[in-house]
Short mmCIF file of C-alpha atoms in Angstrom, two decimals:
data_model
loop_
_atom_site.label_atom_id
_atom_site.label_comp_id
_atom_site.label_asym_id
_atom_site.label_seq_id
_atom_site.Cartn_x
_atom_site.Cartn_y
_atom_site.Cartn_z
CA MET C 216 42.85 -13.13 -11.59
CA ALA C 217 43.06 -9.34 -11.15
CA ASP C 218 40.45 -8.83 -13.87
CA ARG C 219 38.10 -11.28 -12.16
CA SER C 220 38.60 -9.51 -8.82
CA LEU C 221 37.91 -6.13 -10.41
CA ARG C 222 34.83 -7.47 -12.09
CA ARG C 223 33.48 -8.84 -8.86
CA SER C 224 34.13 -5.58 -7.07
CA LEU C 225 32.37 -3.67 -9.85
CA VAL C 226 29.34 -5.94 -9.72
CA PHE C 227 29.26 -5.64 -5.94
CA GLY C 228 29.60 -1.85 -6.09
CA LEU C 229 26.87 -1.42 -8.71
CA SER C 230 24.50 -3.66 -6.76
CA ILE C 231 25.00 -1.56 -3.64
CA LEU C 232 24.61 1.65 -5.65
CA CYS C 233 21.25 0.52 -7.04
CA GLY C 234 19.92 -0.32 -3.56
CA LEU C 235 21.11 3.00 -2.13
CA LEU C 236 19.57 5.00 -4.99
CA LEU C 237 16.21 3.31 -4.45
CA TRP C 238 16.42 3.96 -0.71
CA GLY C 239 17.49 7.56 -1.28
CA ALA C 240 14.50 8.19 -3.53
CA TRP C 241 11.89 6.76 -1.17
CA PRO C 242 9.61 8.75 1.11
CA THR C 243 10.33 10.54 3.28
CA SER C 244 13.65 11.42 1.66
CA PRO C 245 13.72 14.67 -0.35
CA LEU C 246 15.75 12.96 -3.11
CA THR C 247 12.80 11.55 -5.05
CA PRO C 248 14.27 12.29 -8.55
CA LEU C 249 16.91 9.59 -7.92
CA ILE C 250 14.20 7.08 -8.82
CA PHE C 251 14.63 8.00 -12.50
CA ILE C 252 18.18 6.60 -12.52
CA ALA C 253 17.99 4.07 -9.70
CA PHE C 254 17.78 1.01 -11.97
CA LEU C 255 20.67 1.98 -14.29
CA PRO C 256 23.19 -0.26 -12.44
CA LEU C 257 20.98 -3.32 -12.89
CA LEU C 258 20.37 -2.55 -16.57
CA TYR C 259 24.14 -2.37 -17.06
CA LEU C 260 24.74 -5.63 -15.21
CA ALA C 261 22.03 -7.38 -17.25
CA GLU C 262 23.91 -6.41 -20.40
CA LYS C 263 27.40 -7.28 -19.20
CA LEU C 264 27.05 -10.31 -16.92
CA GLN C 265 27.15 -13.68 -18.67
CA SER C 266 26.16 -15.71 -15.63
CA ARG C 267 22.48 -15.88 -14.73
CA GLY C 268 23.34 -16.79 -11.16
CA ALA C 269 25.71 -13.84 -10.80
CA PHE C 270 23.02 -11.49 -12.13
CA PHE C 271 20.40 -12.87 -9.74
CA GLY C 272 22.82 -12.43 -6.84
CA ALA C 273 23.47 -8.83 -7.85
CA VAL C 274 19.78 -8.03 -8.12
CA PHE C 275 19.01 -9.70 -4.82
CA LEU C 276 21.68 -7.63 -3.06
CA SER C 277 20.17 -4.44 -4.51
CA MET C 278 16.66 -5.41 -3.47
CA LEU C 279 17.83 -6.44 0.00
CA ILE C 280 19.52 -3.07 0.55
CA TRP C 281 16.43 -1.24 -0.67
CA ASN C 282 14.08 -3.26 1.54
CA SER C 283 16.33 -3.24 4.61
CA CYS C 284 17.08 0.48 4.50
CA THR C 285 13.53 1.55 3.67
CA THR C 286 11.40 -0.80 5.74
CA TRP C 287 13.80 -1.94 8.47
CA TRP C 288 11.23 -0.70 10.94
CA VAL C 289 8.95 -3.72 10.33
CA GLY C 290 11.29 -5.53 12.73
CA ASN C 291 11.10 -2.79 15.37
CA THR C 292 8.66 -4.89 17.41
CA THR C 293 8.78 -7.48 20.16
CA VAL C 294 9.91 -9.99 17.47
CA PRO C 295 12.81 -8.32 15.56
CA LEU C 296 13.44 -11.49 13.52
CA SER C 297 10.13 -10.87 11.75
CA GLY C 298 11.59 -7.83 10.02
CA VAL C 299 14.67 -9.72 8.87
CA LEU C 300 12.58 -12.53 7.38
CA ALA C 301 10.10 -10.09 5.75
CA ASN C 302 12.84 -8.04 4.09
CA PHE C 303 14.68 -11.17 2.93
CA ALA C 304 11.55 -12.77 1.44
CA ASN C 305 10.43 -9.58 -0.28
CA SER C 306 13.89 -9.14 -1.82
CA VAL C 307 13.71 -12.62 -3.33
CA LEU C 308 10.29 -11.90 -4.80
CA MET C 309 11.45 -8.57 -6.24
CA SER C 310 14.38 -10.27 -7.94
CA ILE C 311 12.18 -12.62 -9.96
CA PRO C 312 10.98 -10.00 -12.55
CA TRP C 313 14.59 -8.98 -13.12
CA LEU C 314 15.64 -12.56 -13.68
CA GLY C 315 12.81 -12.89 -16.21
CA TYR C 316 14.07 -9.75 -17.95
CA TYR C 317 17.59 -11.17 -18.08
CA ASN C 318 16.41 -14.41 -19.67
CA THR C 319 14.15 -12.66 -22.19
CA ARG C 320 16.88 -10.25 -23.16
CA ARG C 321 19.24 -13.14 -23.83
CA ARG C 322 16.69 -15.03 -25.94
CA LEU C 323 14.82 -12.27 -27.80
CA GLY C 324 17.14 -9.27 -27.78
CA THR C 325 17.40 -5.85 -26.17
CA THR C 326 14.13 -4.17 -27.14
CA PRO C 327 11.88 -7.17 -26.37
CA GLY C 328 13.85 -7.49 -23.13
CA TYR C 329 12.96 -3.94 -22.13
CA PHE C 330 9.31 -4.58 -22.90
CA ALA C 331 9.53 -7.77 -20.84
CA LEU C 332 11.05 -5.91 -17.87
CA ILE C 333 8.13 -3.47 -17.76
CA VAL C 334 5.59 -6.25 -18.16
CA TYR C 335 7.18 -8.57 -15.61
CA TRP C 336 7.63 -5.88 -12.97
CA LEU C 337 4.11 -4.50 -13.33
CA THR C 338 2.71 -8.03 -13.18
CA PHE C 339 4.72 -8.69 -10.03
CA GLU C 340 3.33 -5.56 -8.39
CA TYR C 341 -0.21 -6.56 -9.38
CA ILE C 342 0.20 -10.02 -7.88
CA HIS C 343 1.78 -8.52 -4.77
CA LEU C 344 -1.30 -6.36 -4.33
CA ASN C 345 -3.73 -9.25 -4.48
CA TRP C 346 -2.36 -12.41 -2.92
CA GLU C 347 -2.25 -13.22 0.80
CA PHE C 348 1.48 -12.50 1.07
CA SER C 349 0.67 -8.99 -0.11
CA TRP C 350 3.20 -6.31 0.78
CA PRO C 351 2.83 -3.42 -1.71
CA TRP C 352 4.61 -0.92 0.54
CA LEU C 353 7.42 -0.61 -2.02
CA SER C 354 5.26 -0.50 -5.15
CA LEU C 355 7.12 1.96 -7.37
CA GLY C 356 4.19 4.36 -7.77
CA ASN C 357 4.29 5.11 -4.04
CA VAL C 358 7.60 6.91 -4.43
CA PHE C 359 5.84 10.11 -5.50
CA ALA C 360 3.63 10.30 -2.40
CA MET C 361 5.44 13.39 -1.11
CA HIS C 362 4.92 15.17 -4.43
CA PRO C 363 1.20 14.98 -5.24
CA ASN C 364 1.67 17.89 -7.64
CA TRP C 365 3.76 15.57 -9.85
CA VAL C 366 1.11 12.86 -10.19
CA GLN C 367 -2.31 14.48 -10.36
CA TRP C 368 -2.90 12.13 -13.30
CA TYR C 369 -3.13 9.23 -10.82
CA GLU C 370 -6.87 9.93 -11.02
CA TRP C 371 -6.62 8.04 -14.34
CA THR C 372 -3.88 5.46 -13.76
CA GLY C 373 -3.34 5.00 -10.04
CA GLY C 374 0.11 3.99 -8.83
CA SER C 375 0.70 1.65 -11.77
CA GLY C 376 1.08 4.73 -13.97
CA GLY C 377 3.89 5.93 -11.75
CA ALA C 378 5.62 2.54 -11.96
CA LEU C 379 5.40 2.61 -15.76
CA TRP C 380 6.83 6.15 -15.80
CA ILE C 381 9.79 5.13 -13.64
CA LEU C 382 10.67 2.00 -15.61
CA ALA C 383 10.34 3.71 -18.99
CA THR C 384 12.53 6.63 -17.86
CA ASN C 385 15.27 4.38 -16.49
CA ILE C 386 15.33 2.41 -19.74
CA LEU C 387 15.46 5.56 -21.86
CA VAL C 388 18.23 7.10 -19.75
CA TYR C 389 20.26 3.90 -20.00
CA GLU C 390 19.80 3.65 -23.77
CA THR C 391 20.87 7.29 -24.11
CA LEU C 392 24.06 6.63 -22.12
CA ARG C 393 24.79 3.52 -24.21
CA LYS C 394 24.99 5.78 -27.26
CA ARG C 395 27.41 8.25 -25.70
CA HIS C 396 30.36 6.97 -27.75
CA ALA C 397 28.60 7.82 -31.00
CA TYR C 398 28.26 11.52 -30.10
CA THR C 399 30.02 14.28 -28.31
CA TRP C 400 28.34 15.07 -25.03
CA LYS C 401 26.84 18.22 -26.54
CA ASN C 402 25.41 16.38 -29.52
CA LEU C 403 24.26 13.52 -27.29
CA PHE C 404 21.84 15.84 -25.57
CA TRP C 405 20.43 17.31 -28.77
CA LYS C 406 20.21 13.96 -30.57
CA GLU C 407 19.10 11.66 -27.75
CA GLY C 408 18.94 13.46 -24.41
CA TRP C 409 15.89 15.50 -25.31
CA LYS C 410 13.88 12.26 -25.23
CA VAL C 411 14.78 11.80 -21.58
CA VAL C 412 13.78 15.36 -20.79
CA ALA C 413 10.50 14.87 -22.61
CA VAL C 414 9.57 11.59 -20.88
CA ILE C 415 10.16 13.23 -17.48
CA ALA C 416 8.66 16.62 -18.27
CA LEU C 417 5.52 15.52 -20.09
CA PRO C 418 3.85 13.78 -17.09
CA LEU C 419 4.79 16.78 -14.94
CA LEU C 420 3.15 19.09 -17.47
CA ILE C 421 0.05 16.93 -17.62
CA SER C 422 -0.12 16.91 -13.83
CA THR C 423 0.00 20.70 -13.76
CA ILE C 424 -2.78 20.97 -16.33
CA VAL C 425 -4.96 18.46 -14.47
CA HIS C 426 -4.40 20.35 -11.22
CA LEU C 427 -5.35 23.68 -12.79
CA GLN C 428 -8.50 22.20 -14.33
CA PHE C 429 -9.60 20.38 -11.18
CA LYS C 430 -12.94 21.59 -9.83
CA ALA C 431 -13.56 21.15 -6.13
CA PRO C 432 -16.80 19.41 -5.08
CA GLN C 433 -19.74 21.80 -4.91
CA GLU C 434 -21.78 20.07 -2.22
CA SER C 435 -22.29 21.45 1.28
CA PRO C 436 -19.32 20.76 3.57
CA VAL C 437 -19.69 18.71 6.75
CA GLN C 438 -17.77 19.11 9.98
CA ILE C 439 -15.45 16.29 11.04
CA VAL C 440 -13.69 15.91 14.39
CA VAL C 441 -10.60 13.67 14.41
CA VAL C 442 -9.11 12.44 17.68
CA GLN C 443 -5.51 11.32 18.32
CA PRO C 444 -5.45 9.86 21.87
CA ASN C 445 -1.73 8.90 21.86
CA ILE C 446 -1.96 5.64 23.78
CA ASP C 447 1.04 3.32 23.71
CA PRO C 448 -0.13 0.33 21.65
CA TYR C 449 1.90 -2.05 23.83
CA ASP C 450 0.11 -0.81 26.95
CA LYS C 451 -3.43 -0.52 25.66
CA PHE C 452 -4.14 -4.24 26.07
CA SER C 453 -3.23 -4.31 29.77
CA GLU C 454 -5.86 -4.63 32.48
CA GLY C 455 -7.84 -1.44 33.02
CA ALA C 456 -6.36 0.29 29.93
CA SER C 457 -9.65 0.16 28.03
CA THR C 458 -11.46 2.37 30.58
CA LEU C 459 -8.66 4.93 30.65
CA GLN C 460 -8.52 4.99 26.85
CA LEU C 461 -12.26 5.60 26.54
CA SER C 462 -12.06 8.47 29.05
CA GLN C 463 -9.20 10.02 27.08
CA LEU C 464 -11.09 9.74 23.80
CA ILE C 465 -14.27 11.31 25.17
CA THR C 466 -12.39 14.15 26.84
CA LEU C 467 -10.53 15.02 23.65
CA THR C 468 -13.66 14.76 21.53
CA LYS C 469 -15.51 17.31 23.67
CA GLN C 470 -12.77 19.88 23.06
CA LYS C 471 -13.80 20.28 19.39
CA ALA C 472 -17.22 18.69 18.84
CA ASN C 473 -20.35 20.83 18.65
CA LYS C 474 -23.92 20.61 17.44
CA GLN C 475 -22.81 20.95 13.80
CA THR C 476 -20.42 17.99 13.95
CA ALA C 477 -21.34 15.29 11.44
CA TYR C 478 -18.66 12.69 12.21
CA ILE C 479 -16.27 12.00 15.05
CA VAL C 480 -13.35 9.73 14.11
CA TRP C 481 -11.39 7.62 16.60
CA PRO C 482 -8.42 5.40 15.68
CA GLU C 483 -8.02 1.68 15.09
CA THR C 484 -8.76 -0.65 18.05
CA ALA C 485 -9.93 2.28 20.18
CA LEU C 486 -12.63 0.04 21.70
CA PHE C 487 -12.50 -3.49 23.12
CA PRO C 488 -8.77 -4.08 22.62
CA THR C 489 -9.16 -7.67 23.84
CA GLY C 490 -12.46 -8.24 22.04
CA GLY C 491 -16.14 -7.35 22.35
CA TRP C 492 -18.95 -9.70 21.30
CA GLU C 493 -20.87 -8.31 18.34
CA HIS C 494 -24.23 -9.71 19.46
CA THR C 495 -24.02 -7.79 22.76
CA LEU C 496 -22.43 -4.50 21.61
CA ASN C 497 -25.45 -2.42 22.65
CA GLU C 498 -25.06 -3.70 26.18
CA GLN C 499 -21.37 -2.84 26.52
CA PRO C 500 -20.51 0.00 28.97
CA GLU C 501 -18.28 1.63 26.33
CA ILE C 502 -21.16 1.89 23.84
CA ILE C 503 -23.50 3.22 26.49
CA ALA C 504 -20.93 5.90 27.46
CA ILE C 505 -20.47 6.88 23.82
CA ARG C 506 -24.22 7.27 23.30
CA ASP C 507 -24.44 9.47 26.39
CA MET C 508 -21.74 11.66 24.86
CA LEU C 509 -23.47 11.74 21.45
CA LYS C 510 -26.66 13.12 22.99
CA GLU C 511 -24.81 16.44 23.13
CA TYR C 512 -24.11 16.27 19.39
CA PRO C 513 -27.38 15.13 17.77
CA GLN C 514 -26.12 15.13 14.18
CA ALA C 515 -22.90 13.24 14.88
CA ARG C 516 -21.96 9.69 14.00
CA LEU C 517 -18.94 8.18 15.69
CA ILE C 518 -16.52 6.15 13.53
CA THR C 519 -14.17 4.10 15.68
CA GLY C 520 -11.89 1.11 15.49
CA ALA C 521 -12.60 -1.92 17.67
CA THR C 522 -11.70 -5.55 18.13
CA THR C 523 -14.91 -7.55 17.87
CA LEU C 524 -15.82 -11.22 18.25
CA LYS C 525 -18.51 -13.13 16.39
CA ARG C 526 -19.67 -16.51 17.61
CA TYR C 527 -20.97 -19.42 15.55
CA ASN C 528 -23.51 -21.95 16.69
CA SER C 529 -21.89 -24.96 15.06
CA LYS C 530 -18.97 -26.07 12.93
CA ASP C 531 -21.24 -26.00 9.89
CA ASP C 532 -21.71 -22.23 10.26
CA MET C 533 -18.14 -21.21 10.81
CA PRO C 534 -15.61 -20.10 8.15
CA TYR C 535 -12.03 -21.39 7.93
CA SER C 536 -10.74 -18.44 10.02
CA ALA C 537 -12.83 -19.37 13.08
CA ARG C 538 -11.18 -20.18 16.40
CA GLN C 539 -12.22 -22.76 18.96
CA GLN C 540 -12.21 -22.35 22.73
CA ASP C 541 -13.77 -25.36 24.47
CA ASP C 542 -17.18 -25.71 22.80
CA LEU C 543 -17.20 -22.11 21.54
CA TYR C 544 -16.49 -21.28 17.90
CA PHE C 545 -15.83 -17.66 17.03
CA ASP C 546 -14.02 -15.21 14.78
CA ALA C 547 -12.00 -12.19 15.86
CA PHE C 548 -12.18 -9.10 13.65
CA ASN C 549 -10.28 -5.86 13.27
CA THR C 550 -13.38 -3.71 12.97
CA ALA C 551 -14.69 -0.24 12.27
CA LEU C 552 -17.96 0.71 13.97
CA GLN C 553 -20.39 3.52 13.22
CA ILE C 554 -22.31 4.44 16.37
CA ASP C 555 -25.14 6.92 16.85
CA THR C 556 -27.82 7.47 19.49
CA SER C 557 -30.04 4.72 18.03
CA GLN C 558 -29.60 1.01 18.69
CA LEU C 559 -28.17 0.46 15.20
CA ILE C 560 -24.42 -0.10 14.99
CA GLN C 561 -22.93 -0.50 11.54
CA ILE C 562 -20.01 -2.93 11.48
CA TYR C 563 -17.21 -3.08 8.90
CA HIS C 564 -14.62 -5.88 9.06
CA LYS C 565 -11.10 -5.23 7.85
CA TYR C 566 -10.30 -7.31 4.78
CA LYS C 567 -6.76 -6.42 3.73
CA MET C 568 -4.58 -7.88 6.45
CA VAL C 569 -0.92 -7.48 7.45
CA PRO C 570 0.75 -10.84 6.66
CA GLY C 571 2.20 -12.56 9.69
CA VAL C 572 0.42 -10.31 12.19
CA GLU C 573 -3.26 -10.24 11.23
CA LEU C 574 -3.20 -13.00 8.62
CA ILE C 575 -1.18 -16.18 8.26
CA PRO C 576 -1.24 -16.60 4.48
CA TYR C 577 -3.06 -19.69 3.23
CA SER C 578 -3.24 -21.18 6.72
CA ARG C 579 -6.66 -22.61 5.81
CA TYR C 580 -4.72 -25.20 3.83
CA ILE C 581 -2.02 -25.78 6.47
CA LYS C 582 -3.57 -25.12 9.87
CA PHE C 583 -0.39 -25.43 11.96
CA LEU C 584 0.90 -22.22 10.37
CA GLU C 585 -1.43 -20.32 12.72
CA ASN C 586 1.12 -21.04 15.45
CA TRP C 587 3.55 -18.73 13.62
CA ALA C 588 1.43 -15.61 14.13
CA LEU C 589 3.25 -12.70 15.74
CA ASP C 590 1.84 -11.76 19.13
CA MET C 591 2.10 -8.00 19.52
CA GLY C 592 -0.50 -7.76 22.26
CA GLY C 593 -4.25 -8.39 22.26
CA ILE C 594 -5.62 -10.75 19.63
CA SER C 595 -3.02 -12.81 17.75
CA GLY C 596 -3.41 -15.14 14.78
CA SER C 597 -5.48 -14.66 11.65
CA TYR C 598 -8.41 -12.29 11.91
CA GLY C 599 -11.73 -13.18 10.31
CA ARG C 600 -12.51 -11.97 6.81
CA THR C 601 -16.25 -12.54 6.59
CA PRO C 602 -17.84 -9.33 5.37
CA GLY C 603 -19.61 -6.71 7.38
CA VAL C 604 -21.06 -3.62 5.71
CA LYS C 605 -19.14 -2.36 2.66
CA VAL C 606 -19.82 1.31 3.34
CA MET C 607 -21.42 3.09 6.28
CA GLU C 608 -24.61 5.05 5.69
CA ASN C 609 -25.83 8.29 7.23
CA PRO C 610 -29.46 8.69 6.12
CA ALA C 611 -29.89 12.01 7.91
CA LEU C 612 -27.24 13.64 5.70
CA HIS C 613 -27.77 11.33 2.69
CA LEU C 614 -24.11 10.30 2.91
CA LYS C 615 -22.16 7.08 2.58
CA VAL C 616 -18.58 6.83 3.82
CA PHE C 617 -15.83 4.22 3.60
CA THR C 618 -13.48 3.61 6.52
CA SER C 619 -10.25 1.86 5.62
CA ILE C 620 -8.43 0.32 8.55
CA CYS C 621 -4.67 0.89 8.70
CA TYR C 622 -2.95 -1.26 6.05
CA GLU C 623 -6.00 -1.12 3.75
CA SER C 624 -5.26 2.50 2.90
CA ILE C 625 -2.33 1.53 0.65
CA TYR C 626 -4.60 -0.39 -1.75
CA GLY C 627 -5.88 2.05 -4.36
CA GLU C 628 -8.17 -0.26 -6.31
CA PHE C 629 -9.61 -1.72 -3.10
CA VAL C 630 -10.53 1.75 -1.86
CA GLY C 631 -11.96 2.56 -5.28
CA GLU C 632 -14.25 -0.47 -5.20
CA HIS C 633 -15.90 0.91 -2.05
CA ILE C 634 -16.22 4.37 -3.55
CA GLN C 635 -18.15 2.77 -6.43
CA LEU C 636 -20.71 1.73 -3.81
CA GLY C 637 -21.44 5.38 -3.08
CA ALA C 638 -18.83 6.52 -0.55
CA SER C 639 -18.49 10.29 -0.84
CA LEU C 640 -15.97 10.67 2.01
CA LEU C 641 -13.01 8.54 3.11
CA PHE C 642 -11.83 7.85 6.63
CA ILE C 643 -8.59 6.14 7.63
CA ILE C 644 -8.25 4.76 11.15
CA THR C 645 -4.88 3.36 12.11
CA ASN C 646 -2.53 2.47 14.92
CA ASP C 647 1.00 3.11 13.62
CA GLY C 648 2.65 3.12 17.01
CA TRP C 649 3.67 -0.55 16.89
CA TRP C 650 6.91 0.36 15.09
CA GLY C 651 7.82 3.35 17.20
CA ASN C 652 9.06 6.71 15.92
CA THR C 653 10.40 5.32 12.63
CA GLU C 654 9.73 6.00 8.96
CA GLY C 655 6.81 3.57 9.04
CA HIS C 656 4.16 6.01 10.25
CA ARG C 657 5.57 8.84 8.15
CA GLN C 658 5.48 6.77 4.95
CA HIS C 659 1.98 5.56 5.77
CA VAL C 660 0.47 9.04 6.00
CA GLN C 661 2.21 10.08 2.77
CA TYR C 662 0.70 7.12 0.89
CA ALA C 663 -2.78 8.30 1.91
CA ARG C 664 -2.26 11.37 -0.26
CA LEU C 665 -2.29 9.13 -3.34
CA ARG C 666 -5.71 7.71 -2.37
CA ALA C 667 -7.08 11.25 -2.23
CA ILE C 668 -5.84 11.97 -5.75
CA GLU C 669 -7.01 8.67 -7.21
CA SER C 670 -10.53 9.16 -5.87
CA ARG C 671 -10.71 12.96 -5.58
CA ARG C 672 -12.13 12.50 -2.10
CA TRP C 673 -11.45 14.24 1.20
CA ILE C 674 -9.74 11.95 3.72
CA SER C 675 -10.02 12.29 7.49
CA ARG C 676 -7.24 10.28 9.14
CA SER C 677 -7.22 9.30 12.81
CA ALA C 678 -3.98 7.65 14.00
CA ASN C 679 -3.63 6.50 17.60
CA THR C 680 -0.14 7.97 18.07
CA GLY C 681 -0.04 10.08 14.89
CA ILE C 682 -0.04 11.36 12.26
CA SER C 683 -3.71 12.41 12.27
CA CYS C 684 -4.78 14.94 9.65
CA PHE C 685 -7.12 15.92 6.86
CA ILE C 686 -6.10 15.40 3.22
CA ASP C 687 -7.87 17.31 0.45
CA PRO C 688 -8.73 15.87 -3.01
CA ASN C 689 -5.45 17.23 -4.44
CA GLY C 690 -3.40 15.28 -1.91
CA ASP C 691 -2.46 18.22 0.31
CA ILE C 692 -2.20 17.51 4.05
CA GLN C 693 -3.96 19.85 6.48
CA GLN C 694 -3.71 20.13 10.29
CA ALA C 695 -1.19 17.32 10.66
CA GLN C 696 -0.74 16.39 14.32
CA PRO C 697 2.72 15.69 15.78
CA TYR C 698 3.71 12.11 16.42
CA TRP C 699 3.41 10.82 20.00
CA LYS C 700 1.26 13.70 21.21
CA ALA C 701 -2.43 13.68 22.08
CA GLY C 702 -4.55 16.01 20.00
CA VAL C 703 -7.89 16.70 18.37
CA ILE C 704 -8.67 18.58 15.16
CA SER C 705 -11.85 19.82 13.50
CA GLY C 706 -12.34 20.61 9.84
CA ASN C 707 -14.96 21.10 7.16
CA VAL C 708 -14.75 18.61 4.31
CA THR C 709 -16.84 18.46 1.16
CA PRO C 710 -18.42 15.19 0.00
CA SER C 711 -18.14 14.22 -3.65
CA HIS C 712 -20.17 11.78 -5.73
CA ASP C 713 -18.12 12.03 -8.94
CA LEU C 714 -16.15 8.93 -9.96
CA THR C 715 -12.69 9.31 -11.44
CA PHE C 716 -11.54 7.15 -14.31
CA TYR C 717 -9.36 5.18 -11.92
CA VAL C 718 -12.21 4.50 -9.51
CA ARG C 719 -14.44 3.31 -12.36
CA PHE C 720 -11.93 1.04 -14.05
CA GLY C 721 -9.20 0.30 -11.48
CA ASP C 722 -5.64 -0.77 -12.28
CA LEU C 723 -5.92 -1.13 -16.04
CA ILE C 724 -2.15 -0.79 -16.56
CA TYR C 725 -1.46 -3.64 -14.13
CA LYS C 726 -4.12 -5.82 -15.73
CA GLY C 727 -2.86 -5.08 -19.23
CA ALA C 728 0.68 -5.95 -18.15
CA ALA C 729 -0.54 -9.26 -16.69
CA ILE C 730 -2.14 -10.18 -20.02
CA PHE C 731 1.04 -9.32 -21.92
CA CYS C 732 3.05 -11.27 -19.35
CA ILE C 733 1.03 -14.41 -20.00
CA LEU C 734 1.36 -13.98 -23.78
CA LEU C 735 5.09 -13.35 -23.47
CA LEU C 736 5.61 -16.46 -21.38
CA ILE C 737 3.58 -18.55 -23.84
CA TYR C 738 5.67 -17.20 -26.72
CA THR C 739 8.91 -17.91 -24.84
CA PHE C 740 7.89 -21.51 -24.17
CA TYR C 741 6.81 -21.84 -27.79
CA LEU C 742 10.22 -20.71 -29.00
CA ARG C 743 11.97 -23.09 -26.64
CA PHE C 744 9.79 -26.00 -27.78
CA THR C 745 10.26 -25.31 -31.49
CA ARG C 746 14.01 -24.92 -31.09
CA GLN C 747 14.26 -28.20 -29.20
CA GLN C 748 12.15 -29.91 -31.84
CA HIS C 749 14.30 -28.44 -34.61
CA HIS C 750 17.42 -29.64 -32.80
CA VAL C 751 16.01 -33.17 -32.56
CA GLU C 752 15.10 -33.19 -36.25
CA ARG C 753 18.60 -32.08 -37.25
CA ASN C 754 20.12 -34.90 -35.23
#
């Protein structure tokens, strides 16, 4: 009985240790190197535990600690239960690849098991990037966001390369420690430990070489003005708030804009927080006031977030996301607008949505799920996903730009697809104030650094309550504005038309892993079938 109690306490302790190591490594903690040993407890438990259920429970506890400690802030809203449910569900999903590894290791052996772990985890991350329950906030490659000098090679691999590096290193460290009884500690390093040093040091060396060889874009720079109005997101939807917000935005803009300004960037939902009809935008007082301001800056285009509404004439015209109010059918969009002094307004509709807030996953199949949408002020329920423009054009300067709205900025391949359409500059508009002064907004701005490296593009980031900044093509942050403080910054950024390997080909490592995952599952089922058939024949 004592041995069983000790074993349970050891399992419990190792599970907690794994979760704490993952949390300790995550941005914005300075302990990033912990990620290279964070999975050792689970690798040990997979080898020692004989019960599949016990192993799943241990993994789930680790994942729950990681999720809860790192992204607890998702529940720092008017509906705290949402965070509890999100962290619980994501922990279950993250446990599935580990359970697959456990089963494969038992059936095929240690080395195939390690291969399976890498394949299963990378496939999980790829699925989590692309389905409607998408929540890639804890994709392993994001852990290096605070250290862009470590991962300059993301211009080839994207974040999937970082995930592969982490998993391979953890496996190699664990295998080295397994062999410790065969060597003295001194000989262990010289016989086996050097492999660990090499697998960590080689990507760092490559990153340094890539950084030294990087050539900055040679085109003429353009001046960008970024505004941070610092308006409480829970107040901005109240009566009269829209007018005050517009006045604040215009006042701040005039502090830095001049006749050389090419773009002015305002944050997400800066206009029409309760919705503005797209077919009457040119008649809206806000648009008229903006055009009056832009007359002082003839070269400037204004990029701003807005909530827009699009009506449909009949049920035959409307998509599944449309809403009905009496005899009116319409969609609500989280939108980016490009406004100039002409009557042309370019409209981009956000596509990558936050599950549970902006999108009720797969509600087109089960309509009553729309009633579960979180109401955080303004428009609630699923936003529309019918396309607007893919990139915004500026014929006067022969430029195309892509504006990602909030959550979209954590999707590397998605951003790359728009760069392929000609975007030479990137803008991020966001409203991170929903979760208060927590790690959420700090992690979000760090992740943007990875998009700069992957695409080798300048990023201009406007956040309603912070952190607004510029990010150069090497991932370095410039002129970061303090959280919860109004501000405006101006900077010269250089467009680029070169396409990195990652932008051209996307997440090849994820896609390759998915193919291997399918083959591995087919092979596993084949072995099970042949063994069952052999057993029947013997009987």
